[in-house]
Structures are given as C-alpha cells and as structure tokens.
C-alpha cells in the first residue's frame, strides 16, 4: 500500500488538516480594522472645544458691542481753574443714554480716577481736586441699558496756576469796570440827545401854534381896517351927488 499524500508514512489515516493559529497581537490581519494606539484618541480629538468656546465668546462680544451706544463726541473742557474744570460732551440723537462714565488721569501717571453716574441725562460733569499747572487726560463713555460705549477720543488739558488765574481775574475786573463806565457814558449821552430832541419838538409845536393864531387873526384885522376906512370916508348923496354942508 502506498502512503497517503498527507500522511507522513502513517497507513490507514486520511489526510491531516493543518491547524491555523490565531493571529498574534503583533500580526496585522488584512480584514481587520487598523489598530490605534492607546493615546491616539487623546492626541487627535474631534473639533477642539477651546476654539469653539473662543468663537462663541467673539460672537457674543460682537452682539453686545452692536447693541451698546456709540462713543460720545465733541468732548471739550471749559471753565478751567487751578483746582477744577468742567467736561462736556454730546451723544447721537437716536441713542437712549441713561448715564456716563469719566476716566481721569494725570499725564505720564498710571493713577486713574473713575467717575460714574446713572439715571441722568446731563451732558457735563465737574472735575474737582485738581492740581494747578498740571496736565490731565480724560475719556468719556456713555451708558445705556445694553451697557457702556467705547471710550471717546482722549482730551488733554492743563490747569492754570493760581497767580495766573488771579491776574486774569483782575484783568477781567478792570475790563468790566471800564465797560461799566463806557456804558454809563453812553447812557448819559443818549439822555442828553433825547432831552435836546424833546426841546426842539416843543419849540416847533409852540411855533406852529403861534403861526395858527396869527393866521386866524389876519381876517379880523382886515375887517376892522375896512370898517374904519368906510367910517372915515365922505358919505355920498342918494342921487349920486355929494352933500354940501351949509355955511
């Protein structure tokens, strides 16, 4: 008898089947999904949450800024004194503003003074406790129900010295006195002119009355002259001849 092809010289047995071992952990199966290491999920996540949060915060900030009022305009500083000043500004007509916020600081100094007031429609604010001969920078913000507006353009101003303020005050007083004197002189001149005009008017009225009286008396004088002339003339005879007197 011949041995079977698969039998290794063992008669009476059929062909032996080769046993397939399961693939080891390191061997890659052609049908299996690719294997990922343990830390791959942590290294390559889906959409990053940090970027999503950043995007949402930017959108919210843009919406808030769209609803917030515009920055104040025409910011000016007036009534400058050695220790005080007044800040005034304007807002757009179509915006509802319920308050304001002012930031004040010295130039080249980081110290900041913040003034805020709500439930008001005023467009000015007084700054107190300033130092003389000092430069300051102010910003103004408008406040509405939606929030605060961006800061206005910075305004730089300098407080005067006390001596300069007193000198300017004295000059103003002298100017006011001179103006008062000039006004008094002008008032006196006007009164004199008015009195002269009234006197001339009175003279003209009297002249007109006298002229009317003279005008009215002229016919009476003419009548009297005519009457006296007729009385002194020689009477005529009815027949047309002159009457002769008897001697």
mmCIF file of C-alpha atoms in Angstrom:
data_model
loop_
_atom_site.group_PDB
_atom_site.id
_atom_site.type_symbol
_atom_site.label_atom_id
_atom_site.label_comp_id
_atom_site.label_asym_id
_atom_site.label_seq_id
_atom_site.Cartn_x
_atom_site.Cartn_y
_atom_site.Cartn_z
ATOM 1 C CA UNK A 1 0.000 0.000 0.000
ATOM 2 C CA UNK A 2 1.120 3.489 -0.733
ATOM 3 C CA UNK A 3 1.009 6.099 1.828
ATOM 4 C CA UNK A 4 -1.444 8.897 1.506
ATOM 5 C CA UNK A 5 -0.032 12.145 0.318
ATOM 6 C CA UNK A 6 -0.757 13.964 3.548
ATOM 7 C CA UNK A 7 0.181 11.142 5.832
ATOM 8 C CA UNK A 8 3.703 11.055 6.958
ATOM 9 C CA UNK A 9 4.070 7.264 6.491
ATOM 10 C CA UNK A 10 1.050 6.519 8.680
ATOM 11 C CA UNK A 11 -1.200 3.976 6.897
ATOM 12 C CA UNK A 12 -4.977 3.805 7.478
ATOM 13 C CA UNK A 13 -5.418 7.593 8.223
ATOM 14 C CA UNK A 14 -6.912 10.191 5.977
ATOM 15 C CA UNK A 15 -5.211 13.456 5.097
ATOM 16 C CA UNK A 16 -4.361 15.563 8.088
ATOM 17 C CA UNK A 17 -5.584 19.160 8.279
ATOM 18 C CA UNK A 18 -3.184 21.875 9.232
ATOM 19 C CA UNK A 19 -4.232 23.811 12.264
ATOM 20 C CA UNK A 20 -4.257 27.612 11.829
ATOM 21 C CA UNK A 21 -3.090 29.574 14.780
ATOM 22 C CA UNK A 22 -4.936 32.783 15.653
ATOM 23 C CA UNK A 23 -3.040 35.844 14.607
ATOM 24 C CA UNK A 24 -0.817 37.198 17.254
ATOM 25 C CA UNK A 25 -1.188 40.630 18.715
ATOM 26 C CA UNK A 26 1.589 41.977 16.541
ATOM 27 C CA UNK A 27 0.395 40.491 13.247
ATOM 28 C CA UNK A 28 -1.957 42.566 11.175
ATOM 29 C CA UNK A 29 -4.999 40.930 9.675
ATOM 30 C CA UNK A 30 -5.955 42.037 6.166
ATOM 31 C CA UNK A 31 -9.665 42.219 7.053
ATOM 32 C CA UNK A 32 -9.331 43.746 10.486
ATOM 33 C CA UNK A 33 -9.561 47.496 11.121
ATOM 34 C CA UNK A 34 -6.302 49.278 11.635
ATOM 35 C CA UNK A 35 -5.203 49.217 15.200
ATOM 36 C CA UNK A 36 -4.849 52.571 17.113
ATOM 37 C CA UNK A 37 -2.530 53.018 19.987
ATOM 38 C CA UNK A 38 -3.943 53.765 23.392
ATOM 39 C CA UNK A 39 -3.130 57.519 23.352
ATOM 40 C CA UNK A 40 -4.276 58.177 19.779
ATOM 41 C CA UNK A 41 -7.777 59.274 20.811
ATOM 42 C CA UNK A 42 -6.367 61.837 23.189
ATOM 43 C CA UNK A 43 -3.841 63.133 20.655
ATOM 44 C CA UNK A 44 -6.336 63.615 17.779
ATOM 45 C CA UNK A 45 -9.787 64.560 19.192
ATOM 46 C CA UNK A 46 -12.739 65.786 17.132
ATOM 47 C CA UNK A 47 -13.461 69.580 16.905
ATOM 48 C CA UNK A 48 -11.446 71.347 19.632
ATOM 49 C CA UNK A 49 -13.684 72.724 22.378
ATOM 50 C CA UNK A 50 -11.370 75.634 23.147
ATOM 51 C CA UNK A 51 -11.698 77.013 19.616
ATOM 52 C CA UNK A 52 -15.491 76.616 19.746
ATOM 53 C CA UNK A 53 -15.692 78.493 23.025
ATOM 54 C CA UNK A 54 -13.491 81.259 21.652
ATOM 55 C CA UNK A 55 -15.714 81.606 18.621
ATOM 56 C CA UNK A 56 -18.873 81.778 20.743
ATOM 57 C CA UNK A 57 -17.341 84.414 23.005
ATOM 58 C CA UNK A 58 -16.376 86.518 19.973
ATOM 59 C CA UNK A 59 -19.918 86.295 18.614
ATOM 60 C CA UNK A 60 -21.411 87.319 21.958
ATOM 61 C CA UNK A 61 -18.986 90.216 22.252
ATOM 62 C CA UNK A 62 -19.865 91.413 18.747
ATOM 63 C CA UNK A 63 -23.587 91.293 19.577
ATOM 64 C CA UNK A 64 -23.070 93.247 22.768
ATOM 65 C CA UNK A 65 -20.988 95.868 21.001
ATOM 66 C CA UNK A 66 -23.626 96.175 18.289
ATOM 67 C CA UNK A 67 -26.294 96.979 20.914
ATOM 68 C CA UNK A 68 -24.096 99.265 23.038
ATOM 69 C CA UNK A 69 -24.219 103.039 22.387
ATOM 70 C CA UNK A 70 -21.665 104.905 20.362
ATOM 71 C CA UNK A 71 -18.802 106.784 21.925
ATOM 72 C CA UNK A 72 -19.536 110.398 22.943
ATOM 73 C CA UNK A 73 -18.450 113.153 20.558
ATOM 74 C CA UNK A 74 -17.435 116.809 20.893
ATOM 75 C CA UNK A 75 -15.725 116.246 24.231
ATOM 76 C CA UNK A 76 -14.464 119.614 25.489
ATOM 77 C CA UNK A 77 -13.031 121.017 28.708
ATOM 78 C CA UNK A 78 -14.139 124.504 29.786
ATOM 79 C CA UNK A 79 -14.201 126.732 32.868
ATOM 80 C CA UNK A 80 -10.594 125.878 33.596
ATOM 81 C CA UNK A 81 -9.417 126.850 37.053
ATOM 82 C CA UNK A 82 -6.415 125.953 39.164
ATOM 83 C CA UNK A 83 -8.288 123.185 41.036
ATOM 84 C CA UNK A 84 -11.350 122.423 38.912
ATOM 85 C CA UNK A 85 -12.712 122.120 35.388
ATOM 86 C CA UNK A 86 -15.916 121.140 33.579
ATOM 87 C CA UNK A 87 -16.103 118.387 30.936
ATOM 88 C CA UNK A 88 -18.941 118.463 28.398
ATOM 89 C CA UNK A 89 -19.850 116.153 25.512
ATOM 90 C CA UNK A 90 -22.605 115.208 23.033
ATOM 91 C CA UNK A 91 -24.284 111.922 22.109
ATOM 92 C CA UNK A 92 -26.111 110.817 18.987
ATOM 93 C CA UNK A 93 -29.756 111.807 18.812
ATOM 94 C CA UNK A 94 -31.170 108.319 18.144
ATOM 95 C CA UNK A 95 -29.498 106.709 21.176
ATOM 96 C CA UNK A 96 -31.024 106.384 24.631
ATOM 97 C CA UNK A 97 -28.356 107.103 27.233
ATOM 98 C CA UNK A 98 -29.016 106.749 30.960
ATOM 99 C CA UNK A 99 -25.641 107.772 32.376
ATOM 100 C CA UNK A 100 -21.980 108.418 31.784
ATOM 101 C CA UNK A 101 -18.553 107.323 32.959
ATOM 102 C CA UNK A 102 -15.429 109.510 33.012
ATOM 103 C CA UNK A 103 -11.879 108.340 33.459
ATOM 104 C CA UNK A 104 -9.395 110.994 34.562
ATOM 105 C CA UNK A 105 -5.665 110.669 34.976
ATOM 106 C CA UNK A 106 -2.559 112.774 35.042
ATOM 107 C CA UNK A 107 -0.348 112.740 32.007
ATOM 108 C CA UNK A 108 2.516 110.232 32.310
ATOM 109 C CA UNK A 109 0.975 108.839 35.535
ATOM 110 C CA UNK A 110 -0.818 105.497 35.769
ATOM 111 C CA UNK A 111 -3.087 106.535 38.617
ATOM 112 C CA UNK A 112 -6.676 106.637 37.324
ATOM 113 C CA UNK A 113 -9.746 108.326 38.746
ATOM 114 C CA UNK A 114 -13.096 106.932 37.662
ATOM 115 C CA UNK A 115 -16.403 108.843 37.871
ATOM 116 C CA UNK A 116 -19.694 107.121 37.028
ATOM 117 C CA UNK A 117 -23.277 108.318 37.282
ATOM 118 C CA UNK A 118 -26.520 106.712 36.062
ATOM 119 C CA UNK A 119 -30.185 107.731 35.836
ATOM 120 C CA UNK A 120 -29.220 111.114 34.449
ATOM 121 C CA UNK A 121 -29.386 112.868 31.099
ATOM 122 C CA UNK A 122 -26.756 115.502 31.831
ATOM 123 C CA UNK A 123 -24.030 116.122 29.289
ATOM 124 C CA UNK A 124 -21.429 117.688 31.572
ATOM 125 C CA UNK A 125 -19.500 116.875 34.723
ATOM 126 C CA UNK A 126 -17.340 118.932 37.090
ATOM 127 C CA UNK A 127 -13.841 117.722 37.940
ATOM 128 C CA UNK A 128 -12.630 118.698 41.406
ATOM 129 C CA UNK A 129 -9.467 118.386 43.482
ATOM 130 C CA UNK A 130 -7.177 119.055 40.549
ATOM 131 C CA UNK A 131 -3.634 120.278 40.916
ATOM 132 C CA UNK A 132 -2.577 123.590 39.477
ATOM 133 C CA UNK A 133 -0.236 123.736 36.494
ATOM 134 C CA UNK A 134 -0.826 120.022 35.759
ATOM 135 C CA UNK A 135 -1.774 118.191 32.563
ATOM 136 C CA UNK A 136 -4.705 115.768 32.645
ATOM 137 C CA UNK A 137 -6.267 113.315 30.191
ATOM 138 C CA UNK A 138 -9.984 112.474 30.232
ATOM 139 C CA UNK A 139 -12.115 109.882 28.423
ATOM 140 C CA UNK A 140 -15.923 109.802 28.395
ATOM 141 C CA UNK A 141 -18.178 106.762 27.975
ATOM 142 C CA UNK A 142 -21.945 106.689 27.517
ATOM 143 C CA UNK A 143 -24.050 104.186 29.490
ATOM 144 C CA UNK A 144 -27.264 102.626 28.212
ATOM 145 C CA UNK A 145 -29.378 99.630 29.170
ATOM 146 C CA UNK A 146 -27.268 97.400 26.920
ATOM 147 C CA UNK A 147 -24.003 98.502 28.517
ATOM 148 C CA UNK A 148 -21.200 101.013 28.127
ATOM 149 C CA UNK A 149 -19.999 102.577 24.921
ATOM 150 C CA UNK A 150 -16.384 102.620 23.785
ATOM 151 C CA UNK A 151 -14.250 105.367 25.239
ATOM 152 C CA UNK A 152 -14.201 108.706 23.452
ATOM 153 C CA UNK A 153 -11.134 110.281 21.977
ATOM 154 C CA UNK A 154 -8.718 111.397 24.726
ATOM 155 C CA UNK A 155 -8.796 115.086 25.616
ATOM 156 C CA UNK A 156 -5.687 116.712 27.065
ATOM 157 C CA UNK A 157 -5.920 119.898 29.146
ATOM 158 C CA UNK A 158 -3.735 121.780 31.599
ATOM 159 C CA UNK A 159 -4.840 123.605 34.716
ATOM 160 C CA UNK A 160 -3.545 127.176 35.145
ATOM 161 C CA UNK A 161 -1.526 128.493 38.037
ATOM 162 C CA UNK A 162 -3.227 130.295 40.864
ATOM 163 C CA UNK A 163 -1.230 133.509 40.239
ATOM 164 C CA UNK A 164 -2.119 133.461 36.550
ATOM 165 C CA UNK A 165 -5.740 132.913 37.429
ATOM 166 C CA UNK A 166 -5.716 135.869 39.831
ATOM 167 C CA UNK A 167 -4.029 138.082 37.223
ATOM 168 C CA UNK A 168 -6.591 137.138 34.607
ATOM 169 C CA UNK A 169 -9.346 137.723 37.150
ATOM 170 C CA UNK A 170 -8.013 141.217 37.903
ATOM 171 C CA UNK A 171 -7.848 141.961 34.191
ATOM 172 C CA UNK A 172 -11.416 140.800 33.832
ATOM 173 C CA UNK A 173 -12.493 143.028 36.705
ATOM 174 C CA UNK A 174 -10.739 146.054 35.192
ATOM 175 C CA UNK A 175 -12.309 145.303 31.837
ATOM 176 C CA UNK A 176 -15.734 145.001 33.418
ATOM 177 C CA UNK A 177 -15.282 148.331 35.227
ATOM 178 C CA UNK A 178 -14.223 150.038 32.023
ATOM 179 C CA UNK A 179 -17.171 148.539 30.232
ATOM 180 C CA UNK A 180 -19.445 149.797 33.005
ATOM 181 C CA UNK A 181 -18.041 153.309 32.694
ATOM 182 C CA UNK A 182 -18.419 153.263 28.959
ATOM 183 C CA UNK A 183 -21.983 152.122 29.321
ATOM 184 C CA UNK A 184 -22.676 154.917 31.799
ATOM 185 C CA UNK A 185 -21.184 157.467 29.391
ATOM 186 C CA UNK A 186 -23.206 156.115 26.551
ATOM 187 C CA UNK A 187 -26.355 156.250 28.681
ATOM 188 C CA UNK A 188 -25.681 159.910 29.614
ATOM 189 C CA UNK A 189 -25.101 160.872 26.013
ATOM 190 C CA UNK A 190 -28.322 159.196 24.972
ATOM 191 C CA UNK A 191 -30.252 161.057 27.686
ATOM 192 C CA UNK A 192 -28.804 164.406 26.559
ATOM 193 C CA UNK A 193 -29.731 163.702 22.958
ATOM 194 C CA UNK A 194 -33.263 162.732 23.966
ATOM 195 C CA UNK A 195 -33.703 165.910 26.043
ATOM 196 C CA UNK A 196 -32.468 168.110 23.162
ATOM 197 C CA UNK A 197 -34.845 166.399 20.769
ATOM 198 C CA UNK A 198 -37.775 166.964 23.128
ATOM 199 C CA UNK A 199 -36.832 170.645 23.454
ATOM 200 C CA UNK A 200 -36.716 171.058 19.702
ATOM 201 C CA UNK A 201 -40.055 169.309 19.397
ATOM 202 C CA UNK A 202 -41.542 171.692 21.969
ATOM 203 C CA UNK A 203 -40.180 174.730 20.150
ATOM 204 C CA UNK A 204 -41.629 173.509 16.873
ATOM 205 C CA UNK A 205 -45.037 172.892 18.465
ATOM 206 C CA UNK A 206 -45.105 176.382 20.016
ATOM 207 C CA UNK A 207 -44.110 177.948 16.703
ATOM 208 C CA UNK A 208 -46.901 176.107 14.915
ATOM 209 C CA UNK A 209 -49.460 177.274 17.480
ATOM 210 C CA UNK A 210 -48.335 180.875 17.226
ATOM 211 C CA UNK A 211 -48.458 180.694 13.450
ATOM 212 C CA UNK A 212 -52.043 179.374 13.580
ATOM 213 C CA UNK A 213 -53.054 182.161 15.961
ATOM 214 C CA UNK A 214 -51.514 184.790 13.693
ATOM 215 C CA UNK A 215 -53.193 183.222 10.681
ATOM 216 C CA UNK A 216 -56.578 183.294 12.377
ATOM 217 C CA UNK A 217 -56.224 186.962 13.457
ATOM 218 C CA UNK A 218 -55.384 188.276 9.960
ATOM 219 C CA UNK A 219 -59.045 188.204 8.622
ATOM 220 C CA UNK A 220 -60.318 190.066 11.717
ATOM 221 C CA UNK A 221 -57.668 192.766 11.291
ATOM 222 C CA UNK A 222 -58.590 193.213 7.640
ATOM 223 C CA UNK A 223 -62.277 193.578 8.534
ATOM 224 C CA UNK A 224 -61.536 196.162 11.186
ATOM 225 C CA UNK A 225 -59.340 198.122 8.770
ATOM 226 C CA UNK A 226 -62.076 198.082 6.136
ATOM 227 C CA UNK A 227 -64.705 199.190 8.621
ATOM 228 C CA UNK A 228 -62.622 202.053 9.941
ATOM 229 C CA UNK A 229 -61.853 203.221 6.411
ATOM 230 C CA UNK A 230 -65.546 203.245 5.479
ATOM 231 C CA UNK A 231 -66.449 205.231 8.554
ATOM 232 C CA UNK A 232 -63.859 207.960 7.877
ATOM 233 C CA UNK A 233 -64.790 208.404 4.162
ATOM 234 C CA UNK A 234 -67.323 211.222 2.913
ATOM 235 C CA UNK A 235 -70.932 209.997 2.570
ATOM 236 C CA UNK A 236 -72.472 210.160 -0.900
ATOM 237 C CA UNK A 237 -75.961 211.611 -1.833
ATOM 238 C CA UNK A 238 -78.651 209.293 -2.876
ATOM 239 C CA UNK A 239 -78.870 210.932 -6.233
ATOM 240 C CA UNK A 240 -75.285 210.370 -6.816
ATOM 241 C CA UNK A 241 -74.006 213.820 -5.857
ATOM 242 C CA UNK A 242 -72.061 214.908 -2.848
ATOM 243 C CA UNK A 243 -73.809 216.514 0.066
ATOM 244 C CA UNK A 244 -72.803 220.090 0.652
ATOM 245 C CA UNK A 245 -72.766 221.487 4.033
ATOM 246 C CA UNK A 246 -74.434 224.819 4.785
ATOM 247 C CA UNK A 247 -72.229 227.606 5.951
#
